[in-house]
């Protein structure tokens, strides 16, 4: 009886120690968002969700004076050897930085062969432009279980990623091509028809009605030194993103966790809900904007 009690106490002690160790590892994996918030002071951040026993931790907060902030969520996935792979999703609002990070090589953690073509029907012609990326994956990490819900999203227009599979996992590999990309949405909302957008793209601003030309040029002149040629390059780059968007058949998926392989696998994909016109794409797309 005494030996059984000792054994139970030892098991309890080991489990408590492992839980404590996991909690510490989760905190360590929160990354620069947590570090920045701690430097600003505890009054500026909140540990939103702490489920350390389930291998989940989330933090968010902001700092004066512009109301900028960040949030970061980390989840632990245990393999057959009881070792953990940590996955973090973070977002910085004013900096417009975001991304997916893993504690080991991300290519070895994501499903094998994962690329922009994972969102194209296997029976269709694959996307061949893979060195540039106009899309990223946003993830929802689980508190319970190991299924990860992902959503394919276009990068804000004006941003372009470098890639080897048509996707970027975070903005570390993204550059801002045009800091005034919000002009795209403003000008798209001035247009009256899809045909006007076709004219704008193929023949330039001068092909549009004079009143519309004046309104567009007034928007462009708000940014000192911004030329019509630069706007046309931005519009053409946005159309490249749109051409890839049109080829996509899926825009969401669920990953399961393979403990033996210590990596995710594809469980299911969700069909894209219709296809927007290029005009609709521009009017609804997020754009890079200089924020406080």
PDB file of C-alpha atoms in Angstrom:
ATOM      1  CA  UNK A   1       0.000   0.000   0.000  1.00  0.00           C
ATOM      2  CA  UNK A   2       2.827   2.334   0.975  1.00  0.00           C
ATOM      3  CA  UNK A   3       4.706   1.545  -2.249  1.00  0.00           C
ATOM      4  CA  UNK A   4       1.597   2.198  -4.325  1.00  0.00           C
ATOM      5  CA  UNK A   5       1.121   5.553  -2.587  1.00  0.00           C
ATOM      6  CA  UNK A   6       4.747   6.485  -3.227  1.00  0.00           C
ATOM      7  CA  UNK A   7       4.357   5.492  -6.878  1.00  0.00           C
ATOM      8  CA  UNK A   8       1.261   7.678  -7.223  1.00  0.00           C
ATOM      9  CA  UNK A   9       3.061  10.596  -5.609  1.00  0.00           C
ATOM     10  CA  UNK A  10       6.005  10.158  -7.962  1.00  0.00           C
ATOM     11  CA  UNK A  11       3.720  10.054 -10.971  1.00  0.00           C
ATOM     12  CA  UNK A  12       1.974  13.190  -9.769  1.00  0.00           C
ATOM     13  CA  UNK A  13       5.302  14.917  -9.191  1.00  0.00           C
ATOM     14  CA  UNK A  14       6.573  13.969 -12.660  1.00  0.00           C
ATOM     15  CA  UNK A  15       3.351  15.140 -14.319  1.00  0.00           C
ATOM     16  CA  UNK A  16       3.515  18.447 -12.434  1.00  0.00           C
ATOM     17  CA  UNK A  17       7.158  18.888 -13.422  1.00  0.00           C
ATOM     18  CA  UNK A  18       6.385  18.154 -17.071  1.00  0.00           C
ATOM     19  CA  UNK A  19       3.448  20.579 -17.020  1.00  0.00           C
ATOM     20  CA  UNK A  20       5.659  23.262 -15.492  1.00  0.00           C
ATOM     21  CA  UNK A  21       8.341  22.596 -18.092  1.00  0.00           C
ATOM     22  CA  UNK A  22       5.775  22.847 -20.902  1.00  0.00           C
ATOM     23  CA  UNK A  23       4.440  26.112 -19.500  1.00  0.00           C
ATOM     24  CA  UNK A  24       7.954  27.578 -19.484  1.00  0.00           C
ATOM     25  CA  UNK A  25       8.547  26.407 -23.044  1.00  0.00           C
ATOM     26  CA  UNK A  26       5.271  27.936 -24.203  1.00  0.00           C
ATOM     27  CA  UNK A  27       6.254  31.299 -22.713  1.00  0.00           C
ATOM     28  CA  UNK A  28       9.651  31.086 -24.389  1.00  0.00           C
ATOM     29  CA  UNK A  29       8.009  30.378 -27.738  1.00  0.00           C
ATOM     30  CA  UNK A  30       5.734  33.441 -27.646  1.00  0.00           C
ATOM     31  CA  UNK A  31       8.484  35.362 -29.414  1.00  0.00           C
ATOM     32  CA  UNK A  32       9.033  39.095 -29.987  1.00  0.00           C
ATOM     33  CA  UNK A  33       5.407  40.118 -29.417  1.00  0.00           C
ATOM     34  CA  UNK A  34       5.582  38.987 -25.787  1.00  0.00           C
ATOM     35  CA  UNK A  35       9.022  40.553 -25.335  1.00  0.00           C
ATOM     36  CA  UNK A  36       7.817  43.890 -26.698  1.00  0.00           C
ATOM     37  CA  UNK A  37       4.704  43.912 -24.527  1.00  0.00           C
ATOM     38  CA  UNK A  38       6.683  43.060 -21.405  1.00  0.00           C
ATOM     39  CA  UNK A  39       9.053  45.931 -22.145  1.00  0.00           C
ATOM     40  CA  UNK A  40       6.089  48.292 -22.443  1.00  0.00           C
ATOM     41  CA  UNK A  41       4.731  47.132 -19.082  1.00  0.00           C
ATOM     42  CA  UNK A  42       2.088  44.731 -17.788  1.00  0.00           C
ATOM     43  CA  UNK A  43      -0.645  47.361 -17.914  1.00  0.00           C
ATOM     44  CA  UNK A  44      -0.490  47.200 -21.725  1.00  0.00           C
ATOM     45  CA  UNK A  45      -0.985  43.498 -22.327  1.00  0.00           C
ATOM     46  CA  UNK A  46      -3.208  40.578 -21.467  1.00  0.00           C
ATOM     47  CA  UNK A  47      -2.597  36.873 -21.397  1.00  0.00           C
ATOM     48  CA  UNK A  48      -5.809  36.157 -23.270  1.00  0.00           C
ATOM     49  CA  UNK A  49      -5.889  32.396 -22.979  1.00  0.00           C
ATOM     50  CA  UNK A  50      -3.649  30.195 -20.879  1.00  0.00           C
ATOM     51  CA  UNK A  51      -4.241  26.488 -21.308  1.00  0.00           C
ATOM     52  CA  UNK A  52      -0.737  25.287 -20.541  1.00  0.00           C
ATOM     53  CA  UNK A  53      -1.793  21.706 -19.809  1.00  0.00           C
ATOM     54  CA  UNK A  54      -3.326  21.549 -23.265  1.00  0.00           C
ATOM     55  CA  UNK A  55      -0.190  23.103 -24.753  1.00  0.00           C
ATOM     56  CA  UNK A  56      -1.731  26.455 -25.676  1.00  0.00           C
ATOM     57  CA  UNK A  57      -0.926  30.053 -24.783  1.00  0.00           C
ATOM     58  CA  UNK A  58      -2.063  33.386 -26.233  1.00  0.00           C
ATOM     59  CA  UNK A  59      -1.055  36.972 -25.503  1.00  0.00           C
ATOM     60  CA  UNK A  60      -2.175  40.336 -26.865  1.00  0.00           C
ATOM     61  CA  UNK A  61      -1.787  43.989 -26.088  1.00  0.00           C
ATOM     62  CA  UNK A  62      -0.902  47.464 -27.286  1.00  0.00           C
ATOM     63  CA  UNK A  63       1.040  50.521 -26.358  1.00  0.00           C
ATOM     64  CA  UNK A  64       0.621  54.289 -26.579  1.00  0.00           C
ATOM     65  CA  UNK A  65       0.220  56.618 -28.269  1.00  0.00           C
ATOM     66  CA  UNK A  66      -1.231  55.324 -31.520  1.00  0.00           C
ATOM     67  CA  UNK A  67      -2.968  52.251 -30.195  1.00  0.00           C
ATOM     68  CA  UNK A  68      -0.575  49.914 -31.970  1.00  0.00           C
ATOM     69  CA  UNK A  69      -0.196  46.385 -30.711  1.00  0.00           C
ATOM     70  CA  UNK A  70       0.390  42.736 -31.420  1.00  0.00           C
ATOM     71  CA  UNK A  71      -0.953  39.326 -30.569  1.00  0.00           C
ATOM     72  CA  UNK A  72       0.742  35.954 -30.524  1.00  0.00           C
ATOM     73  CA  UNK A  73      -0.548  32.444 -30.011  1.00  0.00           C
ATOM     74  CA  UNK A  74       1.583  29.347 -29.568  1.00  0.00           C
ATOM     75  CA  UNK A  75       0.558  25.690 -29.453  1.00  0.00           C
ATOM     76  CA  UNK A  76       2.588  22.574 -28.675  1.00  0.00           C
ATOM     77  CA  UNK A  77       2.256  19.392 -30.720  1.00  0.00           C
ATOM     78  CA  UNK A  78       3.742  16.253 -29.184  1.00  0.00           C
ATOM     79  CA  UNK A  79       5.256  13.489 -31.276  1.00  0.00           C
ATOM     80  CA  UNK A  80       5.593   9.746 -30.611  1.00  0.00           C
ATOM     81  CA  UNK A  81       8.831  10.354 -28.681  1.00  0.00           C
ATOM     82  CA  UNK A  82       6.981  12.850 -26.441  1.00  0.00           C
ATOM     83  CA  UNK A  83       8.961  15.753 -27.858  1.00  0.00           C
ATOM     84  CA  UNK A  84       7.201  18.982 -28.732  1.00  0.00           C
ATOM     85  CA  UNK A  85       7.009  20.970 -31.932  1.00  0.00           C
ATOM     86  CA  UNK A  86       5.865  24.520 -31.220  1.00  0.00           C
ATOM     87  CA  UNK A  87       3.806  26.487 -33.726  1.00  0.00           C
ATOM     88  CA  UNK A  88       3.248  30.229 -33.366  1.00  0.00           C
ATOM     89  CA  UNK A  89       0.945  32.629 -35.178  1.00  0.00           C
ATOM     90  CA  UNK A  90       1.465  36.346 -34.600  1.00  0.00           C
ATOM     91  CA  UNK A  91       0.139  39.632 -35.932  1.00  0.00           C
ATOM     92  CA  UNK A  92       1.366  43.221 -35.563  1.00  0.00           C
ATOM     93  CA  UNK A  93      -1.339  45.655 -36.609  1.00  0.00           C
ATOM     94  CA  UNK A  94       0.428  48.982 -37.268  1.00  0.00           C
ATOM     95  CA  UNK A  95       3.504  47.311 -38.729  1.00  0.00           C
ATOM     96  CA  UNK A  96       1.265  45.099 -40.859  1.00  0.00           C
ATOM     97  CA  UNK A  97       3.528  42.174 -40.074  1.00  0.00           C
ATOM     98  CA  UNK A  98       2.187  38.688 -39.485  1.00  0.00           C
ATOM     99  CA  UNK A  99       3.176  35.121 -39.854  1.00  0.00           C
ATOM    100  CA  UNK A 100       3.495  31.474 -39.032  1.00  0.00           C
ATOM    101  CA  UNK A 101       6.590  30.226 -37.188  1.00  0.00           C
ATOM    102  CA  UNK A 102       7.658  26.765 -36.062  1.00  0.00           C
ATOM    103  CA  UNK A 103      10.308  25.618 -33.616  1.00  0.00           C
ATOM    104  CA  UNK A 104      11.855  23.335 -36.263  1.00  0.00           C
ATOM    105  CA  UNK A 105      12.210  23.672 -40.045  1.00  0.00           C
ATOM    106  CA  UNK A 106       8.795  24.820 -41.252  1.00  0.00           C
ATOM    107  CA  UNK A 107       9.048  22.811 -44.477  1.00  0.00           C
ATOM    108  CA  UNK A 108       9.385  19.669 -42.355  1.00  0.00           C
ATOM    109  CA  UNK A 109       6.410  20.559 -40.156  1.00  0.00           C
ATOM    110  CA  UNK A 110       3.834  21.492 -42.793  1.00  0.00           C
ATOM    111  CA  UNK A 111       2.184  18.797 -44.935  1.00  0.00           C
ATOM    112  CA  UNK A 112       4.530  17.301 -47.525  1.00  0.00           C
ATOM    113  CA  UNK A 113       4.508  19.166 -50.807  1.00  0.00           C
ATOM    114  CA  UNK A 114       2.495  22.063 -49.419  1.00  0.00           C
ATOM    115  CA  UNK A 115       2.332  24.975 -51.881  1.00  0.00           C
ATOM    116  CA  UNK A 116      -0.045  27.400 -53.594  1.00  0.00           C
ATOM    117  CA  UNK A 117      -1.040  24.428 -55.767  1.00  0.00           C
ATOM    118  CA  UNK A 118      -2.478  22.727 -52.689  1.00  0.00           C
ATOM    119  CA  UNK A 119      -5.390  25.118 -53.282  1.00  0.00           C
ATOM    120  CA  UNK A 120      -5.805  24.145 -56.955  1.00  0.00           C
ATOM    121  CA  UNK A 121      -7.836  21.137 -58.075  1.00  0.00           C
ATOM    122  CA  UNK A 122      -5.429  18.291 -58.862  1.00  0.00           C
ATOM    123  CA  UNK A 123      -7.127  17.777 -62.238  1.00  0.00           C
ATOM    124  CA  UNK A 124      -6.365  21.334 -63.370  1.00  0.00           C
ATOM    125  CA  UNK A 125      -3.216  22.964 -64.709  1.00  0.00           C
ATOM    126  CA  UNK A 126      -0.969  23.902 -61.778  1.00  0.00           C
ATOM    127  CA  UNK A 127       0.230  27.435 -61.108  1.00  0.00           C
ATOM    128  CA  UNK A 128       3.765  27.787 -62.453  1.00  0.00           C
ATOM    129  CA  UNK A 129       4.708  31.175 -60.966  1.00  0.00           C
ATOM    130  CA  UNK A 130       6.173  30.031 -57.662  1.00  0.00           C
ATOM    131  CA  UNK A 131       9.139  32.343 -57.017  1.00  0.00           C
ATOM    132  CA  UNK A 132       6.840  35.277 -56.228  1.00  0.00           C
ATOM    133  CA  UNK A 133       4.056  35.066 -53.724  1.00  0.00           C
ATOM    134  CA  UNK A 134       0.884  37.076 -53.475  1.00  0.00           C
ATOM    135  CA  UNK A 135      -0.683  34.819 -50.841  1.00  0.00           C
ATOM    136  CA  UNK A 136      -0.088  33.693 -47.270  1.00  0.00           C
ATOM    137  CA  UNK A 137      -1.768  31.265 -44.890  1.00  0.00           C
ATOM    138  CA  UNK A 138      -3.409  32.425 -41.669  1.00  0.00           C
ATOM    139  CA  UNK A 139      -3.817  29.751 -39.004  1.00  0.00           C
ATOM    140  CA  UNK A 140      -6.134  29.148 -36.071  1.00  0.00           C
ATOM    141  CA  UNK A 141      -4.290  27.079 -33.492  1.00  0.00           C
ATOM    142  CA  UNK A 142      -6.371  24.719 -31.337  1.00  0.00           C
ATOM    143  CA  UNK A 143      -6.774  24.851 -27.573  1.00  0.00           C
ATOM    144  CA  UNK A 144      -8.019  21.279 -27.556  1.00  0.00           C
ATOM    145  CA  UNK A 145      -7.036  18.561 -29.977  1.00  0.00           C
ATOM    146  CA  UNK A 146      -4.529  18.969 -32.776  1.00  0.00           C
ATOM    147  CA  UNK A 147      -6.554  20.054 -35.818  1.00  0.00           C
ATOM    148  CA  UNK A 148      -5.334  23.348 -37.267  1.00  0.00           C
ATOM    149  CA  UNK A 149      -7.711  25.452 -39.367  1.00  0.00           C
ATOM    150  CA  UNK A 150      -6.010  27.467 -42.070  1.00  0.00           C
ATOM    151  CA  UNK A 151      -7.191  30.159 -44.439  1.00  0.00           C
ATOM    152  CA  UNK A 152      -5.491  31.218 -47.652  1.00  0.00           C
ATOM    153  CA  UNK A 153      -5.399  35.019 -47.908  1.00  0.00           C
ATOM    154  CA  UNK A 154      -3.943  37.475 -50.407  1.00  0.00           C
ATOM    155  CA  UNK A 155      -1.102  39.632 -49.198  1.00  0.00           C
ATOM    156  CA  UNK A 156      -2.168  43.265 -48.887  1.00  0.00           C
ATOM    157  CA  UNK A 157      -1.755  44.814 -52.322  1.00  0.00           C
ATOM    158  CA  UNK A 158       1.511  46.687 -52.522  1.00  0.00           C
ATOM    159  CA  UNK A 159       3.352  43.834 -50.797  1.00  0.00           C
ATOM    160  CA  UNK A 160       5.162  41.004 -52.580  1.00  0.00           C
ATOM    161  CA  UNK A 161       6.718  37.872 -51.144  1.00  0.00           C
ATOM    162  CA  UNK A 162       9.716  35.818 -52.207  1.00  0.00           C
ATOM    163  CA  UNK A 163       8.992  32.119 -52.282  1.00  0.00           C
ATOM    164  CA  UNK A 164       9.810  28.708 -53.706  1.00  0.00           C
ATOM    165  CA  UNK A 165       6.250  27.370 -53.585  1.00  0.00           C
ATOM    166  CA  UNK A 166       4.030  30.386 -54.263  1.00  0.00           C
ATOM    167  CA  UNK A 167       3.311  30.986 -50.565  1.00  0.00           C
ATOM    168  CA  UNK A 168       4.837  33.027 -47.790  1.00  0.00           C
ATOM    169  CA  UNK A 169       4.539  31.879 -44.200  1.00  0.00           C
ATOM    170  CA  UNK A 170       5.396  35.244 -42.652  1.00  0.00           C
ATOM    171  CA  UNK A 171       6.336  38.778 -43.633  1.00  0.00           C
ATOM    172  CA  UNK A 172      10.049  38.182 -43.040  1.00  0.00           C
ATOM    173  CA  UNK A 173      10.189  37.283 -46.741  1.00  0.00           C
ATOM    174  CA  UNK A 174       7.915  40.111 -47.922  1.00  0.00           C
ATOM    175  CA  UNK A 175       8.840  43.529 -49.264  1.00  0.00           C
ATOM    176  CA  UNK A 176       6.707  46.631 -49.625  1.00  0.00           C
ATOM    177  CA  UNK A 177       6.633  47.535 -53.306  1.00  0.00           C
ATOM    178  CA  UNK A 178       4.331  50.534 -52.983  1.00  0.00           C
ATOM    179  CA  UNK A 179       3.529  52.242 -49.697  1.00  0.00           C
ATOM    180  CA  UNK A 180       0.637  54.125 -51.315  1.00  0.00           C
ATOM    181  CA  UNK A 181      -1.222  51.013 -52.481  1.00  0.00           C
ATOM    182  CA  UNK A 182      -4.407  52.263 -50.797  1.00  0.00           C
ATOM    183  CA  UNK A 183      -4.785  54.380 -53.956  1.00  0.00           C
ATOM    184  CA  UNK A 184      -5.859  51.189 -55.734  1.00  0.00           C
ATOM    185  CA  UNK A 185      -8.975  50.764 -53.644  1.00  0.00           C
ATOM    186  CA  UNK A 186      -9.797  54.474 -53.709  1.00  0.00           C
ATOM    187  CA  UNK A 187      -9.559  54.627 -57.489  1.00  0.00           C
ATOM    188  CA  UNK A 188     -11.423  51.339 -57.988  1.00  0.00           C
ATOM    189  CA  UNK A 189     -14.295  52.823 -55.981  1.00  0.00           C
ATOM    190  CA  UNK A 190     -14.354  55.856 -58.312  1.00  0.00           C
ATOM    191  CA  UNK A 191     -14.892  53.693 -61.377  1.00  0.00           C
ATOM    192  CA  UNK A 192     -18.413  53.076 -62.647  1.00  0.00           C
ATOM    193  CA  UNK A 193     -17.955  49.894 -64.680  1.00  0.00           C
ATOM    194  CA  UNK A 194     -15.635  46.940 -65.174  1.00  0.00           C
ATOM    195  CA  UNK A 195     -15.042  48.266 -68.708  1.00  0.00           C
ATOM    196  CA  UNK A 196     -13.510  51.437 -67.253  1.00  0.00           C
ATOM    197  CA  UNK A 197     -11.104  49.303 -65.244  1.00  0.00           C
ATOM    198  CA  UNK A 198     -10.155  47.432 -68.421  1.00  0.00           C
ATOM    199  CA  UNK A 199      -9.416  50.760 -70.112  1.00  0.00           C
ATOM    200  CA  UNK A 200      -7.406  51.985 -67.154  1.00  0.00           C
ATOM    201  CA  UNK A 201      -5.298  48.838 -67.169  1.00  0.00           C
ATOM    202  CA  UNK A 202      -4.743  48.481 -70.908  1.00  0.00           C
ATOM    203  CA  UNK A 203      -4.587  52.105 -72.101  1.00  0.00           C
ATOM    204  CA  UNK A 204      -3.898  54.172 -69.011  1.00  0.00           C
ATOM    205  CA  UNK A 205      -5.605  57.036 -67.216  1.00  0.00           C
ATOM    206  CA  UNK A 206      -5.815  59.160 -70.374  1.00  0.00           C
ATOM    207  CA  UNK A 207      -8.325  56.739 -71.924  1.00  0.00           C
ATOM    208  CA  UNK A 208     -10.961  57.484 -69.289  1.00  0.00           C
ATOM    209  CA  UNK A 209     -13.562  60.283 -69.289  1.00  0.00           C
ATOM    210  CA  UNK A 210     -12.034  63.654 -68.416  1.00  0.00           C
ATOM    211  CA  UNK A 211     -13.888  64.100 -65.129  1.00  0.00           C
ATOM    212  CA  UNK A 212     -12.763  60.652 -63.981  1.00  0.00           C
ATOM    213  CA  UNK A 213      -9.193  61.429 -65.076  1.00  0.00           C
ATOM    214  CA  UNK A 214      -9.227  64.554 -62.914  1.00  0.00           C
ATOM    215  CA  UNK A 215     -10.491  62.686 -59.858  1.00  0.00           C
ATOM    216  CA  UNK A 216      -7.881  59.932 -60.233  1.00  0.00           C
ATOM    217  CA  UNK A 217      -5.027  62.399 -60.734  1.00  0.00           C
ATOM    218  CA  UNK A 218      -6.172  64.317 -57.649  1.00  0.00           C
ATOM    219  CA  UNK A 219      -5.802  61.120 -55.600  1.00  0.00           C
ATOM    220  CA  UNK A 220      -2.347  60.391 -57.012  1.00  0.00           C
ATOM    221  CA  UNK A 221      -1.143  63.962 -56.365  1.00  0.00           C
ATOM    222  CA  UNK A 222      -1.843  63.542 -52.662  1.00  0.00           C
ATOM    223  CA  UNK A 223       1.405  61.565 -52.537  1.00  0.00           C
ATOM    224  CA  UNK A 224       4.261  63.907 -53.434  1.00  0.00           C
ATOM    225  CA  UNK A 225       6.256  62.729 -56.443  1.00  0.00           C
ATOM    226  CA  UNK A 226       3.978  59.781 -57.157  1.00  0.00           C
ATOM    227  CA  UNK A 227       3.759  59.213 -60.921  1.00  0.00           C
ATOM    228  CA  UNK A 228       1.094  57.715 -63.134  1.00  0.00           C
ATOM    229  CA  UNK A 229       3.680  55.211 -64.368  1.00  0.00           C
ATOM    230  CA  UNK A 230       4.237  53.979 -60.814  1.00  0.00           C
ATOM    231  CA  UNK A 231       0.491  53.572 -60.336  1.00  0.00           C
ATOM    232  CA  UNK A 232       0.237  51.598 -63.581  1.00  0.00           C
ATOM    233  CA  UNK A 233       2.994  49.233 -62.362  1.00  0.00           C
ATOM    234  CA  UNK A 234       1.084  48.745 -59.117  1.00  0.00           C
ATOM    235  CA  UNK A 235      -2.135  48.033 -61.010  1.00  0.00           C
ATOM    236  CA  UNK A 236      -0.383  45.473 -63.220  1.00  0.00           C
ATOM    237  CA  UNK A 237       1.116  43.759 -60.173  1.00  0.00           C
ATOM    238  CA  UNK A 238      -2.338  43.602 -58.584  1.00  0.00           C
ATOM    239  CA  UNK A 239      -3.633  41.971 -61.758  1.00  0.00           C
ATOM    240  CA  UNK A 240      -0.933  39.287 -61.490  1.00  0.00           C
ATOM    241  CA  UNK A 241      -2.207  38.534 -57.999  1.00  0.00           C
ATOM    242  CA  UNK A 242      -5.746  38.414 -59.389  1.00  0.00           C
ATOM    243  CA  UNK A 243      -4.783  35.967 -62.156  1.00  0.00           C
ATOM    244  CA  UNK A 244      -3.467  33.558 -59.536  1.00  0.00           C
ATOM    245  CA  UNK A 245      -6.564  34.123 -57.379  1.00  0.00           C
ATOM    246  CA  UNK A 246      -8.747  33.107 -60.357  1.00  0.00           C
ATOM    247  CA  UNK A 247      -6.933  29.774 -60.630  1.00  0.00           C
ATOM    248  CA  UNK A 248      -7.603  28.840 -57.005  1.00  0.00           C
ATOM    249  CA  UNK A 249     -10.338  26.302 -56.291  1.00  0.00           C
ATOM    250  CA  UNK A 250      -9.955  26.179 -52.492  1.00  0.00           C
ATOM    251  CA  UNK A 251      -9.281  28.845 -49.897  1.00  0.00           C
ATOM    252  CA  UNK A 252      -9.353  26.956 -46.578  1.00  0.00           C
ATOM    253  CA  UNK A 253      -8.155  23.657 -45.162  1.00  0.00           C
ATOM    254  CA  UNK A 254      -7.741  21.627 -41.999  1.00  0.00           C
ATOM    255  CA  UNK A 255      -4.439  20.052 -41.033  1.00  0.00           C
ATOM    256  CA  UNK A 256      -4.206  17.041 -38.754  1.00  0.00           C
ATOM    257  CA  UNK A 257      -1.130  16.135 -36.689  1.00  0.00           C
ATOM    258  CA  UNK A 258       0.841  12.970 -37.417  1.00  0.00           C
ATOM    259  CA  UNK A 259       2.632  12.063 -34.162  1.00  0.00           C
ATOM    260  CA  UNK A 260       4.799   9.446 -35.834  1.00  0.00           C
ATOM    261  CA  UNK A 261       6.076  11.769 -38.555  1.00  0.00           C
ATOM    262  CA  UNK A 262       6.010  14.842 -36.283  1.00  0.00           C
ATOM    263  CA  UNK A 263       4.384  16.905 -38.998  1.00  0.00           C
ATOM    264  CA  UNK A 264       0.959  17.975 -40.232  1.00  0.00           C
ATOM    265  CA  UNK A 265      -1.052  16.282 -42.942  1.00  0.00           C
ATOM    266  CA  UNK A 266      -4.006  17.482 -44.996  1.00  0.00           C
ATOM    267  CA  UNK A 267      -7.375  16.362 -43.602  1.00  0.00           C
ATOM    268  CA  UNK A 268      -9.760  18.385 -45.752  1.00  0.00           C
ATOM    269  CA  UNK A 269     -10.095  21.425 -48.012  1.00  0.00           C
ATOM    270  CA  UNK A 270     -12.922  23.914 -48.497  1.00  0.00           C
ATOM    271  CA  UNK A 271     -14.045  25.169 -51.887  1.00  0.00           C
ATOM    272  CA  UNK A 272     -13.702  28.862 -52.652  1.00  0.00           C
ATOM    273  CA  UNK A 273     -17.067  30.617 -52.531  1.00  0.00           C
ATOM    274  CA  UNK A 274     -17.275  31.962 -56.079  1.00  0.00           C
ATOM    275  CA  UNK A 275     -14.783  34.123 -57.950  1.00  0.00           C
ATOM    276  CA  UNK A 276     -14.736  37.910 -57.860  1.00  0.00           C
ATOM    277  CA  UNK A 277     -14.173  40.078 -60.907  1.00  0.00           C
ATOM    278  CA  UNK A 278     -10.965  42.090 -60.980  1.00  0.00           C
ATOM    279  CA  UNK A 279     -12.978  45.219 -60.109  1.00  0.00           C
ATOM    280  CA  UNK A 280     -14.530  43.493 -57.067  1.00  0.00           C
ATOM    281  CA  UNK A 281     -11.102  42.137 -56.120  1.00  0.00           C
ATOM    282  CA  UNK A 282      -9.615  45.646 -56.017  1.00  0.00           C
ATOM    283  CA  UNK A 283     -12.546  47.175 -54.132  1.00  0.00           C
ATOM    284  CA  UNK A 284     -12.439  44.550 -51.372  1.00  0.00           C
ATOM    285  CA  UNK A 285      -8.727  43.704 -51.120  1.00  0.00           C
ATOM    286  CA  UNK A 286      -6.604  44.839 -48.224  1.00  0.00           C
ATOM    287  CA  UNK A 287      -3.804  47.195 -49.199  1.00  0.00           C
ATOM    288  CA  UNK A 288      -0.553  48.186 -47.588  1.00  0.00           C
ATOM    289  CA  UNK A 289      -0.993  51.459 -45.745  1.00  0.00           C
ATOM    290  CA  UNK A 290       1.418  53.538 -43.713  1.00  0.00           C
ATOM    291  CA  UNK A 291       0.014  53.521 -40.182  1.00  0.00           C
ATOM    292  CA  UNK A 292       1.093  55.356 -37.055  1.00  0.00           C
TER     293      UNK A 292
END
